[in-house]
Amino acid sequence: MRLLAESLALRLRERNALLLTAGYAPAYEESPRGASIEPAMTALRSILTGRLPYPAVVAGPCGELVLADAAFGVLTEGAAAYLLEPPVNVLRLALHPEGMGPRVANLGAWGRHITESLRARAAAHPDAGLDALVAELAGYLPAGAPPGPDHLGFAVPLRLRTAGGELRLLTTLTSFATAVDVTLAELRLEAFLPADPETAELLRRRAAARDATPPG
């Protein structure tokens, strides 16, 4: 049964469900985000700190925010307070008209990048909740906007307007490839990296200003 699950490239949660359906006990634990996976969470916090001054987040399978670094504020700037109340959904925040949406200069291309990725995941791993989220997010996007001249060919940059100027950011995703815990396997670290020197400099200036501001 495990060989079948591996050949189908099932997620750990789906493998447990398959085993249960066949009358077997689940093979993989699903730990709460607490002491049992704290070493992994500590490693993620260290990675987030190492990504500064660039924004980075750790999120669950449907975009629920788990961790964020000190530069996360550049993404939440001007967002409605209710979108920032736990549990924050970073995918909804990214496209919502009261979130980042109005500040994303290439909302059509960037939004399709997000929704198409989610649709591909939903096709491979059916999930009614994920289908509902995709439908919601697609409703925030302008219709029929083709990739613009800022499309890099190999990636779609996020063009984000800020008070200090426009940022052009590329994203990378990191996961625990050898995780045998359901909770840990579903976490993704998304790092936003500068696509040009101007963006890198703007983020460095923001970090310097943030560090110079007294707490409270």
Tab-separated table of C-alpha atoms in Angstrom:
chain	number	residue	atom	x	y	z
A	1	MET	CA	0.000	0.000	0.000
A	2	ARG	CA	2.851	2.386	0.782
A	3	LEU	CA	4.456	1.594	-2.584
A	4	LEU	CA	1.170	2.451	-4.306
A	5	ALA	CA	0.971	5.745	-2.418
A	6	GLU	CA	4.546	6.586	-3.385
A	7	SER	CA	3.978	5.718	-7.052
A	8	LEU	CA	0.936	8.022	-7.079
A	9	ALA	CA	3.018	10.800	-5.472
A	10	LEU	CA	0.394	11.238	-2.783
A	11	ARG	CA	0.933	13.743	-0.009
A	12	LEU	CA	1.440	12.336	3.477
A	13	ARG	CA	-2.103	13.314	4.469
A	14	GLU	CA	-3.468	11.451	1.438
A	15	ARG	CA	-1.303	8.437	2.189
A	16	ASN	CA	-2.786	8.247	5.680
A	17	ALA	CA	-6.299	8.484	4.218
A	18	LEU	CA	-5.520	5.674	1.746
A	19	LEU	CA	-4.224	3.448	4.533
A	20	LEU	CA	-7.305	4.146	6.655
A	21	THR	CA	-9.594	3.311	3.742
A	22	ALA	CA	-7.774	0.001	3.315
A	23	GLY	CA	-8.177	-0.774	7.015
A	24	TYR	CA	-4.647	0.063	8.123
A	25	ALA	CA	-3.427	2.493	10.748
A	26	PRO	CA	-2.018	5.824	9.522
A	27	ALA	CA	1.719	5.652	8.897
A	28	TYR	CA	2.523	9.325	9.418
A	29	GLU	CA	1.983	11.467	12.490
A	30	GLU	CA	0.217	14.821	12.303
A	31	SER	CA	1.752	16.896	15.051
A	32	PRO	CA	0.311	20.161	16.330
A	33	ARG	CA	2.584	23.116	15.729
A	34	GLY	CA	4.139	22.719	19.132
A	35	ALA	CA	7.016	21.079	20.942
A	36	SER	CA	7.191	17.946	18.774
A	37	ILE	CA	8.245	19.868	15.645
A	38	GLU	CA	9.885	22.792	17.440
A	39	PRO	CA	13.383	21.937	16.104
A	40	ALA	CA	12.017	22.314	12.560
A	41	MET	CA	10.221	25.546	13.462
A	42	THR	CA	13.447	26.870	14.974
A	43	ALA	CA	15.219	26.063	11.708
A	44	LEU	CA	12.522	27.922	9.763
A	45	ARG	CA	12.849	30.978	12.014
A	46	SER	CA	16.606	30.927	11.418
A	47	ILE	CA	16.059	30.821	7.645
A	48	LEU	CA	13.608	33.720	7.856
A	49	THR	CA	16.134	35.784	9.787
A	50	GLY	CA	18.788	34.921	7.229
A	51	ARG	CA	16.576	36.199	4.381
A	52	LEU	CA	16.438	39.732	5.799
A	53	PRO	CA	16.152	42.452	4.587
A	54	TYR	CA	13.918	40.635	2.094
A	55	PRO	CA	10.383	39.545	3.071
A	56	ALA	CA	9.698	35.858	3.645
A	57	VAL	CA	6.834	33.838	5.116
A	58	VAL	CA	6.074	30.270	6.148
A	59	ALA	CA	2.543	29.186	5.256
A	60	GLY	CA	0.342	26.106	5.398
A	61	PRO	CA	-1.123	24.269	2.392
A	62	CYS	CA	-3.928	26.774	1.737
A	63	GLY	CA	-1.930	29.901	2.496
A	64	GLU	CA	-2.473	30.183	6.237
A	65	LEU	CA	0.361	32.227	7.753
A	66	VAL	CA	2.551	30.375	10.250
A	67	LEU	CA	5.671	32.557	10.484
A	68	ALA	CA	6.870	35.812	8.926
A	69	ASP	CA	10.081	37.788	9.116
A	70	ALA	CA	10.539	41.422	10.127
A	71	ALA	CA	10.252	42.590	6.506
A	72	PHE	CA	6.719	41.203	6.143
A	73	GLY	CA	5.347	44.701	6.713
A	74	VAL	CA	6.167	45.702	3.144
A	75	LEU	CA	3.507	43.204	2.014
A	76	THR	CA	0.856	44.217	4.553
A	77	GLU	CA	1.268	47.978	4.073
A	78	GLY	CA	-2.176	49.600	3.756
A	79	ALA	CA	-4.096	46.312	4.057
A	80	ALA	CA	-7.461	46.257	5.834
A	81	ALA	CA	-7.140	45.282	9.494
A	82	TYR	CA	-9.499	42.305	9.189
A	83	LEU	CA	-7.209	40.692	6.582
A	84	LEU	CA	-4.386	40.798	9.135
A	85	GLU	CA	-6.330	39.175	11.959
A	86	PRO	CA	-5.294	35.563	12.684
A	87	PRO	CA	-5.544	33.285	10.894
A	88	VAL	CA	-4.015	35.421	8.139
A	89	ASN	CA	-4.207	33.901	4.664
A	90	VAL	CA	-1.252	35.175	2.649
A	91	LEU	CA	-2.786	34.137	-0.686
A	92	ARG	CA	-5.940	36.113	0.009
A	93	LEU	CA	-3.843	39.042	1.260
A	94	ALA	CA	-1.791	38.962	-1.963
A	95	LEU	CA	-4.758	39.510	-4.299
A	96	HIS	CA	-7.598	40.990	-2.242
A	97	PRO	CA	-8.785	44.483	-3.256
A	98	GLU	CA	-8.367	45.550	0.373
A	99	GLY	CA	-5.027	43.779	0.680
A	100	MET	CA	-2.050	43.962	-1.663
A	101	GLY	CA	-4.217	43.903	-4.807
A	102	PRO	CA	-4.357	47.666	-5.506
A	103	ARG	CA	-0.577	47.952	-5.036
A	104	VAL	CA	0.306	45.129	-7.453
A	105	ALA	CA	1.125	46.812	-10.772
A	106	ASN	CA	0.866	43.507	-12.709
A	107	LEU	CA	-2.083	42.049	-10.819
A	108	GLY	CA	-3.373	40.044	-13.801
A	109	ALA	CA	-0.121	38.193	-14.518
A	110	TRP	CA	0.874	37.834	-10.875
A	111	GLY	CA	-2.581	36.686	-9.843
A	112	ARG	CA	-2.756	34.082	-12.605
A	113	HIS	CA	0.625	32.795	-11.469
A	114	ILE	CA	-0.915	32.161	-8.029
A	115	THR	CA	-4.275	30.761	-9.171
A	116	GLU	CA	-2.811	28.488	-11.873
A	117	SER	CA	-0.366	27.039	-9.378
A	118	LEU	CA	-3.236	26.355	-6.964
A	119	ARG	CA	-5.375	24.829	-9.737
A	120	ALA	CA	-2.547	22.461	-10.649
A	121	ARG	CA	-2.235	21.430	-7.013
A	122	ALA	CA	-6.007	20.939	-6.717
A	123	ALA	CA	-6.013	18.781	-9.870
A	124	ALA	CA	-3.284	16.561	-8.465
A	125	HIS	CA	-4.670	16.529	-4.920
A	126	PRO	CA	-8.460	17.189	-4.924
A	127	ASP	CA	-9.563	19.394	-2.045
A	128	ALA	CA	-12.927	21.179	-1.834
A	129	GLY	CA	-11.461	23.885	0.384
A	130	LEU	CA	-8.688	24.584	-2.095
A	131	ASP	CA	-11.194	24.705	-4.973
A	132	ALA	CA	-13.214	27.317	-3.070
A	133	LEU	CA	-10.095	29.393	-2.400
A	134	VAL	CA	-9.084	29.301	-6.082
A	135	ALA	CA	-12.558	30.481	-7.106
A	136	GLU	CA	-12.399	33.319	-4.587
A	137	LEU	CA	-8.942	34.462	-5.644
A	138	ALA	CA	-9.782	34.280	-9.350
A	139	GLY	CA	-12.641	36.688	-8.680
A	140	TYR	CA	-10.170	39.370	-7.609
A	141	LEU	CA	-8.296	39.370	-10.936
A	142	PRO	CA	-8.852	41.527	-14.022
A	143	ALA	CA	-10.097	39.572	-17.022
A	144	GLY	CA	-7.908	38.729	-20.009
A	145	ALA	CA	-4.730	40.594	-19.112
A	146	PRO	CA	-1.792	38.987	-20.999
A	147	PRO	CA	1.741	38.982	-19.537
A	148	GLY	CA	3.235	42.435	-19.919
A	149	PRO	CA	6.725	43.534	-20.986
A	150	ASP	CA	7.921	43.020	-17.394
A	151	HIS	CA	7.446	39.255	-17.799
A	152	LEU	CA	10.956	37.801	-17.445
A	153	GLY	CA	10.291	34.715	-19.535
A	154	PHE	CA	11.499	32.313	-16.837
A	155	ALA	CA	9.395	33.836	-14.051
A	156	VAL	CA	6.648	36.332	-13.278
A	157	PRO	CA	7.950	39.077	-10.994
A	158	LEU	CA	5.746	40.704	-8.383
A	159	ARG	CA	5.675	44.450	-9.085
A	160	LEU	CA	4.621	45.989	-5.789
A	161	ARG	CA	4.060	49.696	-5.273
A	162	THR	CA	5.298	51.067	-1.935
A	163	ALA	CA	5.695	54.514	-0.396
A	164	GLY	CA	9.399	54.403	-1.287
A	165	GLY	CA	8.992	53.202	-4.861
A	166	GLU	CA	8.094	50.104	-6.846
A	167	LEU	CA	9.575	46.750	-5.866
A	168	ARG	CA	10.222	43.992	-8.402
A	169	LEU	CA	10.367	40.678	-6.566
A	170	LEU	CA	10.883	37.046	-7.516
A	171	THR	CA	9.727	34.238	-5.245
A	172	THR	CA	11.207	30.902	-4.244
A	173	LEU	CA	9.488	28.056	-2.390
A	174	THR	CA	11.222	25.772	0.120
A	175	SER	CA	9.832	22.681	1.845
A	176	PHE	CA	11.071	19.799	3.997
A	177	ALA	CA	11.682	17.174	1.313
A	178	THR	CA	12.237	14.323	3.786
A	179	ALA	CA	9.483	15.189	6.272
A	180	VAL	CA	7.573	12.224	7.717
A	181	ASP	CA	5.165	14.378	9.721
A	182	VAL	CA	1.983	15.572	7.973
A	183	THR	CA	2.057	19.049	9.523
A	184	LEU	CA	5.702	19.651	8.678
A	185	ALA	CA	5.403	18.262	5.143
A	186	GLU	CA	2.644	20.748	4.323
A	187	LEU	CA	4.604	23.862	5.335
A	188	ARG	CA	6.138	26.038	2.623
A	189	LEU	CA	8.645	28.853	3.032
A	190	GLU	CA	8.182	31.555	0.400
A	191	ALA	CA	11.012	34.057	0.059
A	192	PHE	CA	10.684	37.262	-1.960
A	193	LEU	CA	13.979	38.149	-3.648
A	194	PRO	CA	14.906	41.387	-5.446
A	195	ALA	CA	14.744	41.154	-9.238
A	196	ASP	CA	16.932	44.243	-9.696
A	197	PRO	CA	19.473	46.338	-7.740
A	198	GLU	CA	16.957	49.130	-7.154
A	199	THR	CA	14.618	46.774	-5.304
A	200	ALA	CA	17.479	45.417	-3.190
A	201	GLU	CA	18.518	48.929	-2.218
A	202	LEU	CA	14.958	49.993	-1.379
A	203	LEU	CA	14.526	46.984	0.909
A	204	ARG	CA	17.871	47.667	2.592
A	205	ARG	CA	16.788	51.257	3.274
A	206	ARG	CA	13.484	50.048	4.722
A	207	ALA	CA	15.330	47.650	7.013
A	208	ALA	CA	17.726	50.370	8.175
A	209	ALA	CA	14.816	52.707	8.936
A	210	ARG	CA	12.981	49.925	10.783
A	211	ASP	CA	16.040	49.079	12.872
A	212	ALA	CA	16.560	52.747	13.733
A	213	THR	CA	12.988	53.139	15.013
A	214	PRO	CA	12.768	52.731	18.816
A	215	PRO	CA	10.376	49.937	19.896
A	216	GLY	CA	6.927	51.030	21.007
